[in-house]
Short mmCIF file of C-alpha atoms in Angstrom, two decimals:
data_model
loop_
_atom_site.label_atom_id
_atom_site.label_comp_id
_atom_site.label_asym_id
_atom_site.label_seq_id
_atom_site.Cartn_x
_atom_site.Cartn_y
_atom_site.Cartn_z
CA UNK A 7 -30.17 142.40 1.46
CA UNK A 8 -31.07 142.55 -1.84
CA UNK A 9 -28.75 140.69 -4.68
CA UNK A 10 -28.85 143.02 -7.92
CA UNK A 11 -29.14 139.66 -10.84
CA UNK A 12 -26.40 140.63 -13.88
CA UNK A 13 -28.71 141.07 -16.36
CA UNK A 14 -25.89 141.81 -19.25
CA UNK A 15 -24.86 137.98 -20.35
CA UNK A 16 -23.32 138.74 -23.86
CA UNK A 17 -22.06 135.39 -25.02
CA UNK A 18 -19.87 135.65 -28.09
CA UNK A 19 -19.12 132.52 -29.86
CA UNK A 20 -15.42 132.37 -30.67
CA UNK A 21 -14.37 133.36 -33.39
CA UNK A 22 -11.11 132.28 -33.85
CA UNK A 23 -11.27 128.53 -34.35
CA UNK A 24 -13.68 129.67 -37.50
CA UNK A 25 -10.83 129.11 -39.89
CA UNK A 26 -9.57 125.59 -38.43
CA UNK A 27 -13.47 125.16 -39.02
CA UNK A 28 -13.74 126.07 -42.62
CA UNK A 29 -10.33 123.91 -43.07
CA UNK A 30 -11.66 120.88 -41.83
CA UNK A 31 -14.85 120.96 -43.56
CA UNK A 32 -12.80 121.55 -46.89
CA UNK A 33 -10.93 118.67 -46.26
CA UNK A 34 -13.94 116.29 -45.49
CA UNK A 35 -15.50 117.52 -48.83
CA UNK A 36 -12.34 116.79 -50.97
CA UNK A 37 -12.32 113.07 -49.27
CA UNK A 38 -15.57 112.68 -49.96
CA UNK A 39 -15.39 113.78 -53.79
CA UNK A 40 -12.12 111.92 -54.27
CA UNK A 41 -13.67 108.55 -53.54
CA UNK A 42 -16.46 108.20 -55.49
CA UNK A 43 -15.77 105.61 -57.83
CA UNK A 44 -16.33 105.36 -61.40
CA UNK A 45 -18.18 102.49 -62.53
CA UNK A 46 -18.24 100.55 -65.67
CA UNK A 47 -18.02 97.71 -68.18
CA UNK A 48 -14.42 96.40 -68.74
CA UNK A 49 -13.39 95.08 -72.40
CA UNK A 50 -11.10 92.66 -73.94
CA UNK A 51 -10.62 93.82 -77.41
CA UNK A 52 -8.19 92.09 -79.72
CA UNK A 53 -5.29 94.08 -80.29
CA UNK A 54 -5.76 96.78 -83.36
CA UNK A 55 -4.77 94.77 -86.45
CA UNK A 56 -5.19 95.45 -90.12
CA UNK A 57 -6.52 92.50 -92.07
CA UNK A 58 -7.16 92.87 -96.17
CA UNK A 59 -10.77 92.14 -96.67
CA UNK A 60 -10.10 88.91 -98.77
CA UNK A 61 -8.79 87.51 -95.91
CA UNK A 62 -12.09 87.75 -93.66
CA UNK A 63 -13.33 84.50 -92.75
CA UNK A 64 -16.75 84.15 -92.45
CA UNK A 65 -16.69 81.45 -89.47
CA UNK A 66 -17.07 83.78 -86.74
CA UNK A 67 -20.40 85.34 -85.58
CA UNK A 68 -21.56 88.47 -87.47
CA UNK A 69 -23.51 91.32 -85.52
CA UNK A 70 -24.01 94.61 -87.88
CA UNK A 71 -25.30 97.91 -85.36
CA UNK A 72 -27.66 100.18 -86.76
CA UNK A 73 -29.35 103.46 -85.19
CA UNK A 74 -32.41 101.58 -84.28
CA UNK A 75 -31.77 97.90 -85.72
CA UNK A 76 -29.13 94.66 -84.66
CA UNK A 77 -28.51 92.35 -87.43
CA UNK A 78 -27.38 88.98 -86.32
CA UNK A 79 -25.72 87.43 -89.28
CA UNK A 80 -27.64 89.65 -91.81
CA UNK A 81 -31.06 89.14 -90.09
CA UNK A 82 -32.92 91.81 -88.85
CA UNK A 83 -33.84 90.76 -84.70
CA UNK A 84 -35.46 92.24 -81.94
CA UNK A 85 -33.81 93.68 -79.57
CA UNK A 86 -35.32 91.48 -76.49
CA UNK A 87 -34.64 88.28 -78.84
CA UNK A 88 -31.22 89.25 -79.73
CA UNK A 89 -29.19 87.80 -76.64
CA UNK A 90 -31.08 84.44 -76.16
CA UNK A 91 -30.76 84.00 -79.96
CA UNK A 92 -26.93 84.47 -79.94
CA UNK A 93 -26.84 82.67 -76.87
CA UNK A 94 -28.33 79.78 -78.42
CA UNK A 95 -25.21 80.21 -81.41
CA UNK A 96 -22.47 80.34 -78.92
CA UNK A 97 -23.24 77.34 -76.66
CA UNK A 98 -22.31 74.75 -79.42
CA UNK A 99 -19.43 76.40 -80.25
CA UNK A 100 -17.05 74.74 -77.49
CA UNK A 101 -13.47 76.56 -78.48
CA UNK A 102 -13.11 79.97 -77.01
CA UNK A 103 -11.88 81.03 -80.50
CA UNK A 104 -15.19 80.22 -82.02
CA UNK A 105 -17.00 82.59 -79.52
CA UNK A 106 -15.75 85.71 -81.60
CA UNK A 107 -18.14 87.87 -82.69
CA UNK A 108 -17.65 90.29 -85.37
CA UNK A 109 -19.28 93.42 -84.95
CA UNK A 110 -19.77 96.27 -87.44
CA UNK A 111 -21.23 99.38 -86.92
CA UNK A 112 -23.28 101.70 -89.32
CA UNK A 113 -21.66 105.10 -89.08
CA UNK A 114 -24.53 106.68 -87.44
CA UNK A 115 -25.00 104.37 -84.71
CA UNK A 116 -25.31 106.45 -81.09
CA UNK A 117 -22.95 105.21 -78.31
CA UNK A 118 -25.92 103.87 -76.11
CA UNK A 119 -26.83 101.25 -78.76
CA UNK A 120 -23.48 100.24 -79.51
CA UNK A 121 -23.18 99.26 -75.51
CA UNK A 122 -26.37 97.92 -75.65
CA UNK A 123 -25.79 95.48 -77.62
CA UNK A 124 -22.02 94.72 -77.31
CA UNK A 125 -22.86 94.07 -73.70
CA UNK A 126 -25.30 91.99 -74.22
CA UNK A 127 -22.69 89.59 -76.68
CA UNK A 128 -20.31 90.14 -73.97
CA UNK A 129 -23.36 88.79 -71.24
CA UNK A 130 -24.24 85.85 -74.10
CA UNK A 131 -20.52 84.85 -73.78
CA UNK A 132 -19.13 85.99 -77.21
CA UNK A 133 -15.77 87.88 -77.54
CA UNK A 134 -15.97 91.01 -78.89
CA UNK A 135 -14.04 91.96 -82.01
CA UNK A 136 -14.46 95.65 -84.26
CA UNK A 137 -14.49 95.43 -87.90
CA UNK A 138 -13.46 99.17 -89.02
CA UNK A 139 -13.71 100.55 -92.46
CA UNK A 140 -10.71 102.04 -93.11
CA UNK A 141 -11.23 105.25 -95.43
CA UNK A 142 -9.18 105.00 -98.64
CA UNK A 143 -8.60 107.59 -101.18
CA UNK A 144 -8.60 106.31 -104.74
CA UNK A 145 -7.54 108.46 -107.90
CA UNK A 146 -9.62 107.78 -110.73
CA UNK A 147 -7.81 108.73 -114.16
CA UNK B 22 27.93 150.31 -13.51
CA UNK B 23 27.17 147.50 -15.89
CA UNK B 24 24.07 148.25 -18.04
CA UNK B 25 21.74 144.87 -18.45
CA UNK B 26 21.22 144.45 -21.70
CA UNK B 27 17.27 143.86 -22.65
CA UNK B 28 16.49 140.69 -24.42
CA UNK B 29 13.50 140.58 -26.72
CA UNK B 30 12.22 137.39 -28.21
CA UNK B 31 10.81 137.21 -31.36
CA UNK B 32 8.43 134.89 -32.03
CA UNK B 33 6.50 133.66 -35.52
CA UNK B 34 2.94 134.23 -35.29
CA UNK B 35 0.65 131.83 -35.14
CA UNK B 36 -2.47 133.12 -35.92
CA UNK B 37 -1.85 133.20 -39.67
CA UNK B 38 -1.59 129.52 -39.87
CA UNK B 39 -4.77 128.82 -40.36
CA UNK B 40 -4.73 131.36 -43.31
CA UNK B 41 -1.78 129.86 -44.67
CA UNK B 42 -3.50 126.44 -44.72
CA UNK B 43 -6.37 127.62 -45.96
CA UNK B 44 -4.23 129.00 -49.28
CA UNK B 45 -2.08 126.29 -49.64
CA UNK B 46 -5.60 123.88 -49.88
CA UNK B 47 -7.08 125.60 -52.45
CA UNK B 48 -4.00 126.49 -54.63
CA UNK B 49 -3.41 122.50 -54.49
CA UNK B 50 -6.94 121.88 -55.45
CA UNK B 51 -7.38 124.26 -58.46
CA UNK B 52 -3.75 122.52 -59.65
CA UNK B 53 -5.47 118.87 -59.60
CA UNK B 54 -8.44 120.25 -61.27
CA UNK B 55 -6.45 121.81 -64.09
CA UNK B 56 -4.88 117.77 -64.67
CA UNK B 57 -9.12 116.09 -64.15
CA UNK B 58 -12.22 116.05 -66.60
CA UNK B 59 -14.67 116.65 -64.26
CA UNK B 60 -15.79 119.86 -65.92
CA UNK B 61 -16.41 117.95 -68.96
CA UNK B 62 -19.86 117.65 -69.90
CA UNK B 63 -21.54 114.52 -71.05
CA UNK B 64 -24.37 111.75 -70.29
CA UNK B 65 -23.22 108.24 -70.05
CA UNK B 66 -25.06 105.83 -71.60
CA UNK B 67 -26.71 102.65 -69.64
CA UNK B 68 -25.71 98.89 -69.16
CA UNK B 69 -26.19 96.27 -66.73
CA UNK B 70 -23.69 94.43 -64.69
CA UNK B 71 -21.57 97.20 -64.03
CA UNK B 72 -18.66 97.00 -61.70
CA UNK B 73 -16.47 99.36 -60.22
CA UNK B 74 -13.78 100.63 -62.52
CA UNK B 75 -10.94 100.96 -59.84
CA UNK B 76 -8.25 103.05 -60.15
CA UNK B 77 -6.23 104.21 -63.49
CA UNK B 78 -4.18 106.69 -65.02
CA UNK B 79 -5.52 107.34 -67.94
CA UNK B 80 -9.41 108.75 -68.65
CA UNK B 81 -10.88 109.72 -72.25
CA UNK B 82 -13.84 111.99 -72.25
CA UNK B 83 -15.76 112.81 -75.75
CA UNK B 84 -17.96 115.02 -74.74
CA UNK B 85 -21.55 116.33 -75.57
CA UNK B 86 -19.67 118.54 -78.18
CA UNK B 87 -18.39 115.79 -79.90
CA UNK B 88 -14.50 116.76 -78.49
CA UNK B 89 -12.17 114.43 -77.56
CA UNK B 90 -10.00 115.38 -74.33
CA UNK B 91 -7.33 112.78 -72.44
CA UNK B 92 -7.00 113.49 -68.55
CA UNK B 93 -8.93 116.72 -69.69
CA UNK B 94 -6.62 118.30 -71.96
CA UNK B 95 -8.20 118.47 -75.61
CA UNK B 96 -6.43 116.22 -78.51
CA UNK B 97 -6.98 114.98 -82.21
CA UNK B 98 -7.59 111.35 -83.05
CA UNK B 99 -4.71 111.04 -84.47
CA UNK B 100 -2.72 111.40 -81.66
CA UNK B 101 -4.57 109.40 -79.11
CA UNK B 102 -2.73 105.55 -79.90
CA UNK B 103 0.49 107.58 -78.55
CA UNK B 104 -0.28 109.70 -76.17
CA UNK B 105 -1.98 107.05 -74.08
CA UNK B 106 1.31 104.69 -74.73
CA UNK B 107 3.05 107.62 -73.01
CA UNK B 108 1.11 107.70 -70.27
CA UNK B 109 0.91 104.11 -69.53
CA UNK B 110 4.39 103.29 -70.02
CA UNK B 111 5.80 100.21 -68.92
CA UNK B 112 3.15 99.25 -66.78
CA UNK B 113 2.25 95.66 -65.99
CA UNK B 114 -1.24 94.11 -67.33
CA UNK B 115 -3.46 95.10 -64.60
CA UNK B 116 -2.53 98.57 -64.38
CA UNK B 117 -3.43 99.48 -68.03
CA UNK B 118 -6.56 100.46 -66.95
CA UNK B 119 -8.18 103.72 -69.42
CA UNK B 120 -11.53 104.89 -68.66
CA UNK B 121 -13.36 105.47 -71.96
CA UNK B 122 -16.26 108.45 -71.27
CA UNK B 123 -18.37 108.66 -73.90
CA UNK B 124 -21.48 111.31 -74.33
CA UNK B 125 -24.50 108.68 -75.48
CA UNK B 126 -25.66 110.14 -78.28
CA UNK B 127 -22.45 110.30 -80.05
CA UNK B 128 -22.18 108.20 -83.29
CA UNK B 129 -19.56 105.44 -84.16
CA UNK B 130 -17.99 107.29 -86.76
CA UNK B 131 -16.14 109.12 -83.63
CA UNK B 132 -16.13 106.99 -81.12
CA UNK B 133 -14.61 103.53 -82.57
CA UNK B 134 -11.45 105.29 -84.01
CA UNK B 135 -10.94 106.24 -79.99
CA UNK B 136 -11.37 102.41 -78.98
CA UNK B 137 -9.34 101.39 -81.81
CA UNK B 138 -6.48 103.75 -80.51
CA UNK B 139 -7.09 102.18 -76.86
CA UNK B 140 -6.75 98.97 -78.50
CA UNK B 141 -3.45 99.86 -80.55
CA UNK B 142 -2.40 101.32 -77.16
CA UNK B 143 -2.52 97.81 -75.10
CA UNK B 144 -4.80 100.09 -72.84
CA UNK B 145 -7.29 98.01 -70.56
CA UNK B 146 -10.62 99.52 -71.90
CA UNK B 147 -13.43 100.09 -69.29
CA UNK B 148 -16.37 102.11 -70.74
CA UNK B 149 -18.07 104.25 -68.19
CA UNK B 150 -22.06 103.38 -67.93
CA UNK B 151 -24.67 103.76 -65.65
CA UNK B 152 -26.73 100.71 -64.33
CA UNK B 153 -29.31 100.50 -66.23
CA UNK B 154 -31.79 99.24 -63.05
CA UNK B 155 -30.63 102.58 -61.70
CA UNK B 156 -33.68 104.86 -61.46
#
């Protein structure tokens, strides 16, 4: 006898578990996206305090930003020097309060040198303190 | 004669489920991305020893536009120092934490009033960087 083979196999995938499907891969996606951490450089600024200029001591560490420039107590300094060199300043000053340093910023200083070089007098082990201008209107008569 | 009466059950169905799921997810999704700034453009700048910034309420973008937004919602200068006192609330040193997301070209004319508010705020101020060994 002669067996007739079934040639019509028409396998369908099914079909209705596709939306349990697209639900879990959703949720895997939003897990995934959710935990990716920021990461970053925590810090410790004084508290926001207004001080009248003729009260400024001059004790503390000066660093003034420009676009392209860091001027370590009014000296113009390389950029590879200027940690070692302010280094150097900090480690004979024993009292944490001594390890303030003052930094201004010219106005059109980017973001990325302003981190640059905070960071790097955070890394020296100086304490960061901003001095801001404050803009005052005066009426000439 | 007594007459049977015919009982019919009626039943939820359960093939929408999956459809109603499906909604729910994205309607909860679009609501969370109204509240984050992850459509806010900008390039961070780059530092070394970074660490992980952990978890806080309160992020400040100023974007590539030079705007300033708080947990993505656009505000002045001006208001910043309260707003973020609002959000933080009474919360415990530790839990101060505000992410500070600043575009790396912009100047310090705009950006140090923001840290000064942070400051004024009692905010714990993390600046988000890249590594700079990061290729």
């Amino acid at each position: 006898m002669r067996l007739r083979r079934n040639s019509n196999l028409l396998v369908e995938p099914p079909s209705s578990a596709t939306g349990d499907i697209a639900f879990n891969l959703i949720v895997f996606f939003l897990v995934c996206a959710s935990i990716q951490p920021d990461s970053g450089r925590k810090q410790t600024l004084p508290k926001a305090d207004q001080v009248e200029q003729e009260e400024q001591q001059t004790e503390n560490i000066q660093v003034e930003i420009a676009r392209q420039a860091v001027f370590l107590n009014g000296d113009l300094i390389a950029m590879k020097d200027f940690q070692p060199r302010l280094k150097a300043k900090l480690d004979v000053k024993p009292r944490p309060e001594d390890k303030v340093v003052v930094v201004k910023s010219r106005k059109d200083t980017p973001y990325s040198q302003w981190i640059a070089v905070t960071s790097r007098i955070e890394d020296a082990g100086g304490i960061v303190t901003l001095q801001l201008e404050e803009e005052q209107t005066v009426a000439v008569p | 004669m007594k007459i049977k009466r015919k009982t019919s059950r009626a039943e939820v169905p359960s093939m929408a489920m999956g459809d109603i799921a499906f909604n729910l997810l994205i309607f909860f999704v679009i609501l969370a991305r109204a509240q984050d700034d992850s459509h806010l453009q900008w390039t961070p700048a780059k530092a070394a020893n970074i660490e992980s910034a952990g978890n806080s309420r309160v992020s400040i973008v100023v974007d590539k536009d030079n705007k300033l937004y708080l947990n993505g919602g656009e505000i002045g200068v001006g208001q910043l120092a309260a707003a973020i006192q609002e959000e933080l609330g009474n919360a415990p040193a530790g839990e101060r934490v505000v992410l500070l997301k600043v575009h790396q070209e912009i100047l310090a004319q705009r950006f140090e009033p923001v840290i000064e508010a942070i400051s004024e705020a009692g905010g714990d101020l993390v600046h988000i960087v890249e590594d700079e060994n990061k290729k």
